[in-house]
Coordinates of C-alpha atoms and ligand atoms in Angstrom, one line a residue:
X30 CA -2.8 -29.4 6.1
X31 CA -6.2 -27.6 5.4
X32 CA -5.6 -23.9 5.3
X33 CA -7.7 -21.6 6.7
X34 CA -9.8 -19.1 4.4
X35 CA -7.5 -16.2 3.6
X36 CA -8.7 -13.1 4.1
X37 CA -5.3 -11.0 4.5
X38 CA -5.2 -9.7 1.6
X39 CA -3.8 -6.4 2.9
X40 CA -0.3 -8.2 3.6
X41 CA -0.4 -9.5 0.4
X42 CA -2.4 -11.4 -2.6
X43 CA -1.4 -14.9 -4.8
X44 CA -0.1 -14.1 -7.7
X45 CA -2.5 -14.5 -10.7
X46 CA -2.2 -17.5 -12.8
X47 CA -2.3 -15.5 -15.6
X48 CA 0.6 -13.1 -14.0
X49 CA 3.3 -16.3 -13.5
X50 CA 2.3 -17.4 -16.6
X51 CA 3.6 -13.8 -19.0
X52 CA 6.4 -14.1 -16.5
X53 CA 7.7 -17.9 -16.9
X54 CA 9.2 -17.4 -20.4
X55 CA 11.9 -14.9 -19.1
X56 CA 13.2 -17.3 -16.4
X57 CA 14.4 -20.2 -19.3
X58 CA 14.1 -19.1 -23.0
X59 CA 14.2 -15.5 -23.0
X60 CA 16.7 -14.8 -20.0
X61 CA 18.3 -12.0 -21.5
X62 CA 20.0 -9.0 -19.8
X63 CA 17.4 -6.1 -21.1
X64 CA 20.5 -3.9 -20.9
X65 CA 22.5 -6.3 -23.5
X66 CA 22.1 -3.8 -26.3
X67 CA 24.3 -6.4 -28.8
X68 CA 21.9 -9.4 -29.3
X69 CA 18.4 -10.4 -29.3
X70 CA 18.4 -12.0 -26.2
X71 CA 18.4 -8.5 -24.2
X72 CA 16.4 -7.0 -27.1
X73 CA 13.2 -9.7 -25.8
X74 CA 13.8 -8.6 -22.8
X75 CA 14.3 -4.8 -23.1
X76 CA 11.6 -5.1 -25.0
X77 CA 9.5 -7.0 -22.6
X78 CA 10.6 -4.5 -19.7
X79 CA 9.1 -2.0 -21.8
X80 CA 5.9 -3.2 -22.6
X81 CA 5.3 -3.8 -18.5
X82 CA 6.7 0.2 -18.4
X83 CA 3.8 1.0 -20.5
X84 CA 1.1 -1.3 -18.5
X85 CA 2.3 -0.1 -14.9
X86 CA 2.1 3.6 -16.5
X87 CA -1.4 3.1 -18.0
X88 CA -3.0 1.9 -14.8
X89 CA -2.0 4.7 -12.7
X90 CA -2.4 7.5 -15.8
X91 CA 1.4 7.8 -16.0
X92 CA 3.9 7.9 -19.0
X93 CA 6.0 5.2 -19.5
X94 CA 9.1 7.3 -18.4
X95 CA 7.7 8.6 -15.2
X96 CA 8.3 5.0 -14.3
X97 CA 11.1 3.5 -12.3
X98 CA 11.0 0.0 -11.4
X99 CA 12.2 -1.1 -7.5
X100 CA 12.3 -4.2 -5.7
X101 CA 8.8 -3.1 -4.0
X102 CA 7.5 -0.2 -2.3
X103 CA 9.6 -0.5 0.7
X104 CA 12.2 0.8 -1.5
X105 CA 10.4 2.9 -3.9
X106 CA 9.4 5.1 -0.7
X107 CA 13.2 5.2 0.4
X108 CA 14.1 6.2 -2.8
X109 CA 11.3 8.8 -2.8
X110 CA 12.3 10.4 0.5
X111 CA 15.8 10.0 0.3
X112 CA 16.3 10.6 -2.8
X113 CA 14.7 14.0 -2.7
X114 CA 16.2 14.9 0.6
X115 CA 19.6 14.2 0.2
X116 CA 19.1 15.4 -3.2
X117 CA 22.2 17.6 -4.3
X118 CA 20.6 20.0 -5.8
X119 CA 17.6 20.4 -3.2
X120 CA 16.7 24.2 -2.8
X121 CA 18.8 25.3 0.3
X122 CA 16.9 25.6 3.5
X123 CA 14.6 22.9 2.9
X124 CA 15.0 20.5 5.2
X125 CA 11.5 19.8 6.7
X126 CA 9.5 16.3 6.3
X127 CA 5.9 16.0 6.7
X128 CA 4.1 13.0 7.1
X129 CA 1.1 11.4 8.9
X130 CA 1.2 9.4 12.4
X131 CA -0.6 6.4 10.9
X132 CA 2.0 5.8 7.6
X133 CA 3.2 2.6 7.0
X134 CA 6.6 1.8 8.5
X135 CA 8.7 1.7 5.1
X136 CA 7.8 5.7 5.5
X137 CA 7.7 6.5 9.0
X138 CA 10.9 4.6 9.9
X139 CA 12.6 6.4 7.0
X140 CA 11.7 10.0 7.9
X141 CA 13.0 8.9 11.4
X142 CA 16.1 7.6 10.1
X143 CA 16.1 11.0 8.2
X144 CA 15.8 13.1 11.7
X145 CA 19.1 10.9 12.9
X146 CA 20.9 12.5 10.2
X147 CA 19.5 16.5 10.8
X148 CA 16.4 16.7 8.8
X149 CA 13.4 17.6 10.5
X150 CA 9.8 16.1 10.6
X151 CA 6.3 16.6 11.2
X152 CA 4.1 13.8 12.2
X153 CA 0.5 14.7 11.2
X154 CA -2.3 13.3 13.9
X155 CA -5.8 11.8 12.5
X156 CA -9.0 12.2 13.3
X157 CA -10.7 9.1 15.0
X158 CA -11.9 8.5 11.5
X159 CA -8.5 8.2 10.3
X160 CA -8.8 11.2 8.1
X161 CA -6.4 13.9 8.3
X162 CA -7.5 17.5 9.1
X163 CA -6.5 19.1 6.2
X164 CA -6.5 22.4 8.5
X165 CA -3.7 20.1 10.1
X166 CA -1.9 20.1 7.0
X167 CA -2.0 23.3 6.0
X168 CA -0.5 24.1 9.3
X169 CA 2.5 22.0 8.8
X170 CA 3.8 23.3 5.7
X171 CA 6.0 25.8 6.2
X172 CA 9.0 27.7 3.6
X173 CA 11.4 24.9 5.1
X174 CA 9.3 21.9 3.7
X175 CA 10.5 19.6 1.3
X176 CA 8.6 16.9 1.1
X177 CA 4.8 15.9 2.1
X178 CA 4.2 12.5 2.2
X179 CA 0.4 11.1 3.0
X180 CA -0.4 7.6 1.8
X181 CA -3.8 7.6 -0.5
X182 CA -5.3 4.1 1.8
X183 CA -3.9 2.8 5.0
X184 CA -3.1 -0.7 5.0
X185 CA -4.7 -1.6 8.6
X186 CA -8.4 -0.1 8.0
X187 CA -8.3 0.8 4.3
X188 CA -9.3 4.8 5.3
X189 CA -8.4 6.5 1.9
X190 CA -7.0 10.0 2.4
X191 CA -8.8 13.0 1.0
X192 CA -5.5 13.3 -1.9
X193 CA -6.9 16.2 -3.8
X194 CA -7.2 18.3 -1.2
X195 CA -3.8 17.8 0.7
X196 CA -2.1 17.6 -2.9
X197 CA -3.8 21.2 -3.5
X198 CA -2.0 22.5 -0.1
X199 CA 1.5 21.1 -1.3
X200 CA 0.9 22.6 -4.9
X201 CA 0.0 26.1 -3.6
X202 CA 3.3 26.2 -0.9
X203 CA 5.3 24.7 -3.1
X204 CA 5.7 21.2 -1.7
X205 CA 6.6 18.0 -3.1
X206 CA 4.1 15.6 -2.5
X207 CA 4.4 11.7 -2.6
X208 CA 2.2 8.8 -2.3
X209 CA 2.3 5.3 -0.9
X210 CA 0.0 4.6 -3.1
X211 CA 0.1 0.4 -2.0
X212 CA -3.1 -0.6 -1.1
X213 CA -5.2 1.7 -3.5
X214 CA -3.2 0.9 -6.8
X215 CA -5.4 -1.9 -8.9
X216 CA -7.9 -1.9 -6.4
X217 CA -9.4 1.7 -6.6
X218 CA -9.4 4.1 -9.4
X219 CA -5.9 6.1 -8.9
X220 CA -4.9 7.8 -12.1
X221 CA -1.8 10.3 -11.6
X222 CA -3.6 12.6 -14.7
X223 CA -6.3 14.2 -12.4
X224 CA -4.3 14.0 -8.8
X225 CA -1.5 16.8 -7.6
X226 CA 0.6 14.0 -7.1
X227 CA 4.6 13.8 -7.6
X228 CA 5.8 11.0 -6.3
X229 CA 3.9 7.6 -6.2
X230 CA 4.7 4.2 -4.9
X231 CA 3.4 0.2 -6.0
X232 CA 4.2 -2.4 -5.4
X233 CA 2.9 -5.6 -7.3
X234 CA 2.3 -8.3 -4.7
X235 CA -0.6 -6.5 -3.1
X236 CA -2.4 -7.3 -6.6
X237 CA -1.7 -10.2 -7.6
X238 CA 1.6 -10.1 -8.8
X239 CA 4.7 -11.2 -7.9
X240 CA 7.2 -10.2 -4.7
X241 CA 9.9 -8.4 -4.9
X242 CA 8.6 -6.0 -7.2
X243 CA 7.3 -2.4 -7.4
X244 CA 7.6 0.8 -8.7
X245 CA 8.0 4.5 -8.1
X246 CA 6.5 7.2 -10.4
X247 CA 7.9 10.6 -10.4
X248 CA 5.9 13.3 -12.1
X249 CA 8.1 14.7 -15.4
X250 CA 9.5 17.9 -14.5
X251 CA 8.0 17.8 -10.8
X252 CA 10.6 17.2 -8.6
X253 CA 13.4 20.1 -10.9
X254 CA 15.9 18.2 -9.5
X255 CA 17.7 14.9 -9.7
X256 CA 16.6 12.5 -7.4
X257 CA 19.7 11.1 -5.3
X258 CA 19.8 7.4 -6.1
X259 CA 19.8 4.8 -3.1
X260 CA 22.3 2.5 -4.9
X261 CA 25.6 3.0 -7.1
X262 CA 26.6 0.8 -10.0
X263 CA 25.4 0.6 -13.9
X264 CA 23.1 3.2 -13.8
X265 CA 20.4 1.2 -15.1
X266 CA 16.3 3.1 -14.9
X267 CA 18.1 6.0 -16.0
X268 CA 20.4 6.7 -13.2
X269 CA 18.1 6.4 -10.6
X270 CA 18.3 2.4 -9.9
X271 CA 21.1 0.6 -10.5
X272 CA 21.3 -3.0 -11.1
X273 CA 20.3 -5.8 -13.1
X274 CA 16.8 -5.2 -14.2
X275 CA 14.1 -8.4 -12.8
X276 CA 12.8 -8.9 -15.8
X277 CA 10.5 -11.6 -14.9
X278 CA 9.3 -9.5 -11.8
X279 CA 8.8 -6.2 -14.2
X280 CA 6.5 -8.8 -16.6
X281 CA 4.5 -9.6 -13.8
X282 CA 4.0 -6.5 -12.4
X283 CA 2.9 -4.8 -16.0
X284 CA 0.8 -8.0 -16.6
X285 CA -0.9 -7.2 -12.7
X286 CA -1.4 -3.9 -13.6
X287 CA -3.3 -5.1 -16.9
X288 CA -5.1 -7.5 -15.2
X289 CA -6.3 -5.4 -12.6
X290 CA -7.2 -2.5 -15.2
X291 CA -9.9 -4.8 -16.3
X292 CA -11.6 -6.5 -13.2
X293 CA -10.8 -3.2 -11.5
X294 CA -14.7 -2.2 -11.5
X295 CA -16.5 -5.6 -11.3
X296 CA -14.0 -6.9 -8.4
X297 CA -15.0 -3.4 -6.8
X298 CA -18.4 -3.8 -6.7
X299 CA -18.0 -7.8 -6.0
X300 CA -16.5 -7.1 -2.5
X301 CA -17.9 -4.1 -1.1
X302 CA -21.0 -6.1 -1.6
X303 CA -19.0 -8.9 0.8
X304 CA -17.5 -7.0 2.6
X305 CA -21.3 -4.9 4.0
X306 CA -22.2 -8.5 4.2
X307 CA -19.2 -9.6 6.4
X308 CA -19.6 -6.3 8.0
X309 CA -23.0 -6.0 8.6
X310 CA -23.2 -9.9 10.5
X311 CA -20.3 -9.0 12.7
X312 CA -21.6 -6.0 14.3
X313 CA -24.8 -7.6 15.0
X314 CA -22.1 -9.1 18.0
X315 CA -21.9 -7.7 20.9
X316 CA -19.0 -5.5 21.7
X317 CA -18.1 -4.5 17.9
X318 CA -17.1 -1.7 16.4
X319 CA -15.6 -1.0 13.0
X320 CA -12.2 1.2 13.1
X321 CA -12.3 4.2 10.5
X322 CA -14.1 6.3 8.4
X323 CA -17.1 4.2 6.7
X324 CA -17.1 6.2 3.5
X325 CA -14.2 7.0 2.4
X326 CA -12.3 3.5 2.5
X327 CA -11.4 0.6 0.4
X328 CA -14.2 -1.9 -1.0
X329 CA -12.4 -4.6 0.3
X330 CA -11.3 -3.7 3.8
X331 CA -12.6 -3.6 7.2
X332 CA -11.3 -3.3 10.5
X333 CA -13.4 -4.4 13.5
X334 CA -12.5 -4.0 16.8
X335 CA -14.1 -6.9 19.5
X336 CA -14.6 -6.1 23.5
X337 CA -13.7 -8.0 26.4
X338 CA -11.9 -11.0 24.2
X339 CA -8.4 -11.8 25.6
X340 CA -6.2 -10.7 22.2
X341 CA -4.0 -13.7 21.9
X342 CA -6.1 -16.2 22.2
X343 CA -8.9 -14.7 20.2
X344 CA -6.4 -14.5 17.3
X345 CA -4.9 -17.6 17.5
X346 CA -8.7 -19.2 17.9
X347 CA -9.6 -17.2 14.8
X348 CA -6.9 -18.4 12.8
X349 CA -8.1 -21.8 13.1
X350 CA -10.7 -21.2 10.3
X351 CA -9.3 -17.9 8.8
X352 CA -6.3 -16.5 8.1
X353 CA -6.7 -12.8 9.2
X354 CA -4.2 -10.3 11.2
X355 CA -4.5 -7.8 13.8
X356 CA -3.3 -4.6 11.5
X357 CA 0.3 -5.1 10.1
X358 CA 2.1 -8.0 10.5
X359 CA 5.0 -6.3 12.7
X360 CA 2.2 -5.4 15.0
X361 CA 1.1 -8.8 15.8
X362 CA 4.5 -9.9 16.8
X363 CA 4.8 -7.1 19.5
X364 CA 1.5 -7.5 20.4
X365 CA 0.4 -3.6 21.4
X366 CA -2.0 -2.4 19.6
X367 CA -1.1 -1.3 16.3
X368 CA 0.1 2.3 15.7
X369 CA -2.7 3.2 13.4
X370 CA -5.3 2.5 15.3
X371 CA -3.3 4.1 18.8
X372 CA -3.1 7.1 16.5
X373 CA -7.4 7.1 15.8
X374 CA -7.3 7.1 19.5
X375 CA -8.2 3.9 20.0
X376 CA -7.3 2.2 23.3
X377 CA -4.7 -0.6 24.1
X378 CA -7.2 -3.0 25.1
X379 CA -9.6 -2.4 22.4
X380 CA -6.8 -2.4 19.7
X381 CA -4.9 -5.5 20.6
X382 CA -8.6 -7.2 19.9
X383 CA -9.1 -5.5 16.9
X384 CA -9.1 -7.6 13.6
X385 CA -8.2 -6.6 9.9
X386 CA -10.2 -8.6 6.9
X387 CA -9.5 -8.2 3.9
X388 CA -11.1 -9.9 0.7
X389 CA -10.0 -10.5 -2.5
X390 CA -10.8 -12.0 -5.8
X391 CA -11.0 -15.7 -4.1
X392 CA -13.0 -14.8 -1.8
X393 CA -16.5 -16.2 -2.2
X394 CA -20.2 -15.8 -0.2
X395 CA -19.3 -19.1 1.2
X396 CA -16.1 -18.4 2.7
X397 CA -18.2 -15.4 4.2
X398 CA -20.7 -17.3 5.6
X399 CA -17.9 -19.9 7.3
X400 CA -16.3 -16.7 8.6
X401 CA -18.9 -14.7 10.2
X402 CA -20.0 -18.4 11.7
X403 CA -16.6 -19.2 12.9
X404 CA -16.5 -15.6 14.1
X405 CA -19.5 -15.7 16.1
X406 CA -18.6 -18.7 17.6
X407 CA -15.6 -18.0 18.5
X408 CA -16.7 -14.5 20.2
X409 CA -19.2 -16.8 22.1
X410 CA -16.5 -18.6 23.7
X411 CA -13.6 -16.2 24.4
X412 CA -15.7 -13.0 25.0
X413 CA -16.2 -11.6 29.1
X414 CA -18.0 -9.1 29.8
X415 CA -19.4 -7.9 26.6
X416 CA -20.6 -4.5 26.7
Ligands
PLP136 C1 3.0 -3.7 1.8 C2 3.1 -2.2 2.0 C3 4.4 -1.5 1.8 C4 5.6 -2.2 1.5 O1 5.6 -2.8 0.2 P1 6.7 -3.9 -0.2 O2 6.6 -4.0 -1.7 O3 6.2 -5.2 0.5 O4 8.0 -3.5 0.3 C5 4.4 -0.1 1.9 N1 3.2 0.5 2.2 C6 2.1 -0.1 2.4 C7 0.9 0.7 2.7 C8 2.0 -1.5 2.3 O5 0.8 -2.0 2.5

């Protein structure tokens, strides 16, 4: 089968060849338990956890004890949220969430879940850039607030969130602040040293590492408490994630994290540059509109919405020649328009035609100039009444 040309690198990346290959030694030879503390074979691979603790902590400015590995971010938000709010030792009387309408579901389906048991939450709206009003969130902190938690780039239009700022308002009202910190870690500069941020969440197969793999960071001292863990058992990542460590998957995400360190600022420059191009061609179309602030977003990311195309087929015709995704991959399947872009005040119509690329470090001028072709094309054939 010839594949299309992937450009959804938002859902997730291949894993670089130079990622599987630190990681294949600790599926055969060096299989070790890293919490076998009697023989070399978990010493290799205590040892080799380690070494990735200190990669995945350099790229984000961390120490290498703020750092708790996961199985991805799905679960190093839960643990995040939950395990501040159902924290034992959580000051009394704070029992208040605050998040943002356009979060990923991992945290907005938490918080709800949260609500179900008797916490309470704010949902923050967006601007039609996808920026928050930080007047907004200033707003919603009250004395009862717990937790604030604003993710630094959305995965559907790669708007990055003014983090500073809103990590200012937690700090002065005494709020925890997390994270989901996905789709900017290893693509964007994020460095926990100069950010008011407590809580932060990875996860390595949105660059270039492996599945099934992530990471939370929790600020030393931040959070006074002890986090309430989300599993029981051996009490492994120092209480706060029990079970067997994935030592391969921890390799690969510290060998990501060192990988992306250095092509950080090259691949930056590499795909705004392809993206503007990509960009730039399709709104020449009729009907186009990009979704999002056009400043403050990732290099690799756009979102473009298309009028008067009929959404289903215009995806499935698209996917003929490249892979791409109407915002998240849950969104497709239900076929509304995503929640982000309903949230930016986008309507039904406009979002169910509304297409997320994203590049990445295959991605070459040619397979631009195939897409915007196929693109064009395509537009020709399916579009109506283009206004
Ligand atoms: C992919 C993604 C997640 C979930 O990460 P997993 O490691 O796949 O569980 C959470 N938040 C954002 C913004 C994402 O893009």
């Amino acid at each position: 089968m010839q594949l299309p040309i992937y450009l959804d690198h938002n859902a997730t990346t291949p894993c670089d060849p130079e990622v599987l290959e630190a990681m294949l030694p600790f599926f055969v030879e060096q299989f070790g338990n890293a919490s076998s503390k009697h023989h070399p074979y978990g010493w290799l691979a205590e040892d080799a956890v380690e070494h990735a603790r200190e990669q995945t902590a350099l790229l984000i400015g961390a120490k290498p004890t703020e750092i708790y590995f996961t199985s991805g971010a799905t679960e190093a938000i839960n643990l995040g949220i939950r395990g501040i709010m159902l924290a034992k030792e959580r000051p009394a009387g704070k029992n208040h969430i605050v998040t943002v309408a356009t979060e990923h579901a991992a945290v907005l389906d938490t918080v709800k879940a949260l609500e179900q048991e008797g916490f309470t939450a704010t949902y923050l709206p967006v601007k039609k850039d996808g920026l928050v009003d930080l007047n907004e969130v200033a707003a919603a902190l009250t004395e009862k607030t717990a937790l604030l938690s604003v993710m630094t780039a959305n995965n559907e239009t790669g708007v990055v969130q003014p983090l500073q700022e809103i990590g200012e308002l937690a700090r002065k009202r005494g709020v925890l602040y997390m994270t989901d910190a996905v789709q900017a870690v290893g693509k964007i500069p994020i460095k926990v040293t100069d950010m008011p941020v407590d809580l932060l969440a990875l996860s390595a197969h949105k660059f270039y590492g492996p599945k099934g793999i992530g990471a939370l960071y929790v600020r030393k001292g931040k959070p006074t408490f002890a986090l309430f863990p989300l599993l029981t058992g051996g009490g492994h990542e120092r209480g706060l994630r029990s079970g067997t460590l994935n030592v391969p998957g921890i390799v690969g995400l510290g060998k990501a994290c060192e990988v992306a360190g250095r092509l950080i600022d090259n691949e930056t420059r590499r795909l705004s540059n392809l993206r503007d191009t990509l960009e730039s061609a399709i709104l020449k179309l009729p009907g186009t509109q990009v979704n999002g602030n056009l400043q403050r977003r990732l290099p690799h990311v756009t979102n473009i919405s298309f009028d008067g195309v009929p959404a289903k087929e215009w995806l499935i015709a698209l996917n003929q020649k490249i892979a791409v995704s109407s915002g998240s991959a849950c969104s497709s399947i239900t076929e509304r328009a995503s929640h982000v872009l309903r949230a930016m005040g986008i309507s039904e119509e406009r979002g169910q035609a509304s297409v997320r690329f994203g590049l990445g470090r295959s991605t070459t001028e040619a397979d631009i100039a195939i897409a915007v072709q196929h693109i064009s094309s395509t537009l020709q054939k399916l579009q109506r009444n283009p206004v």
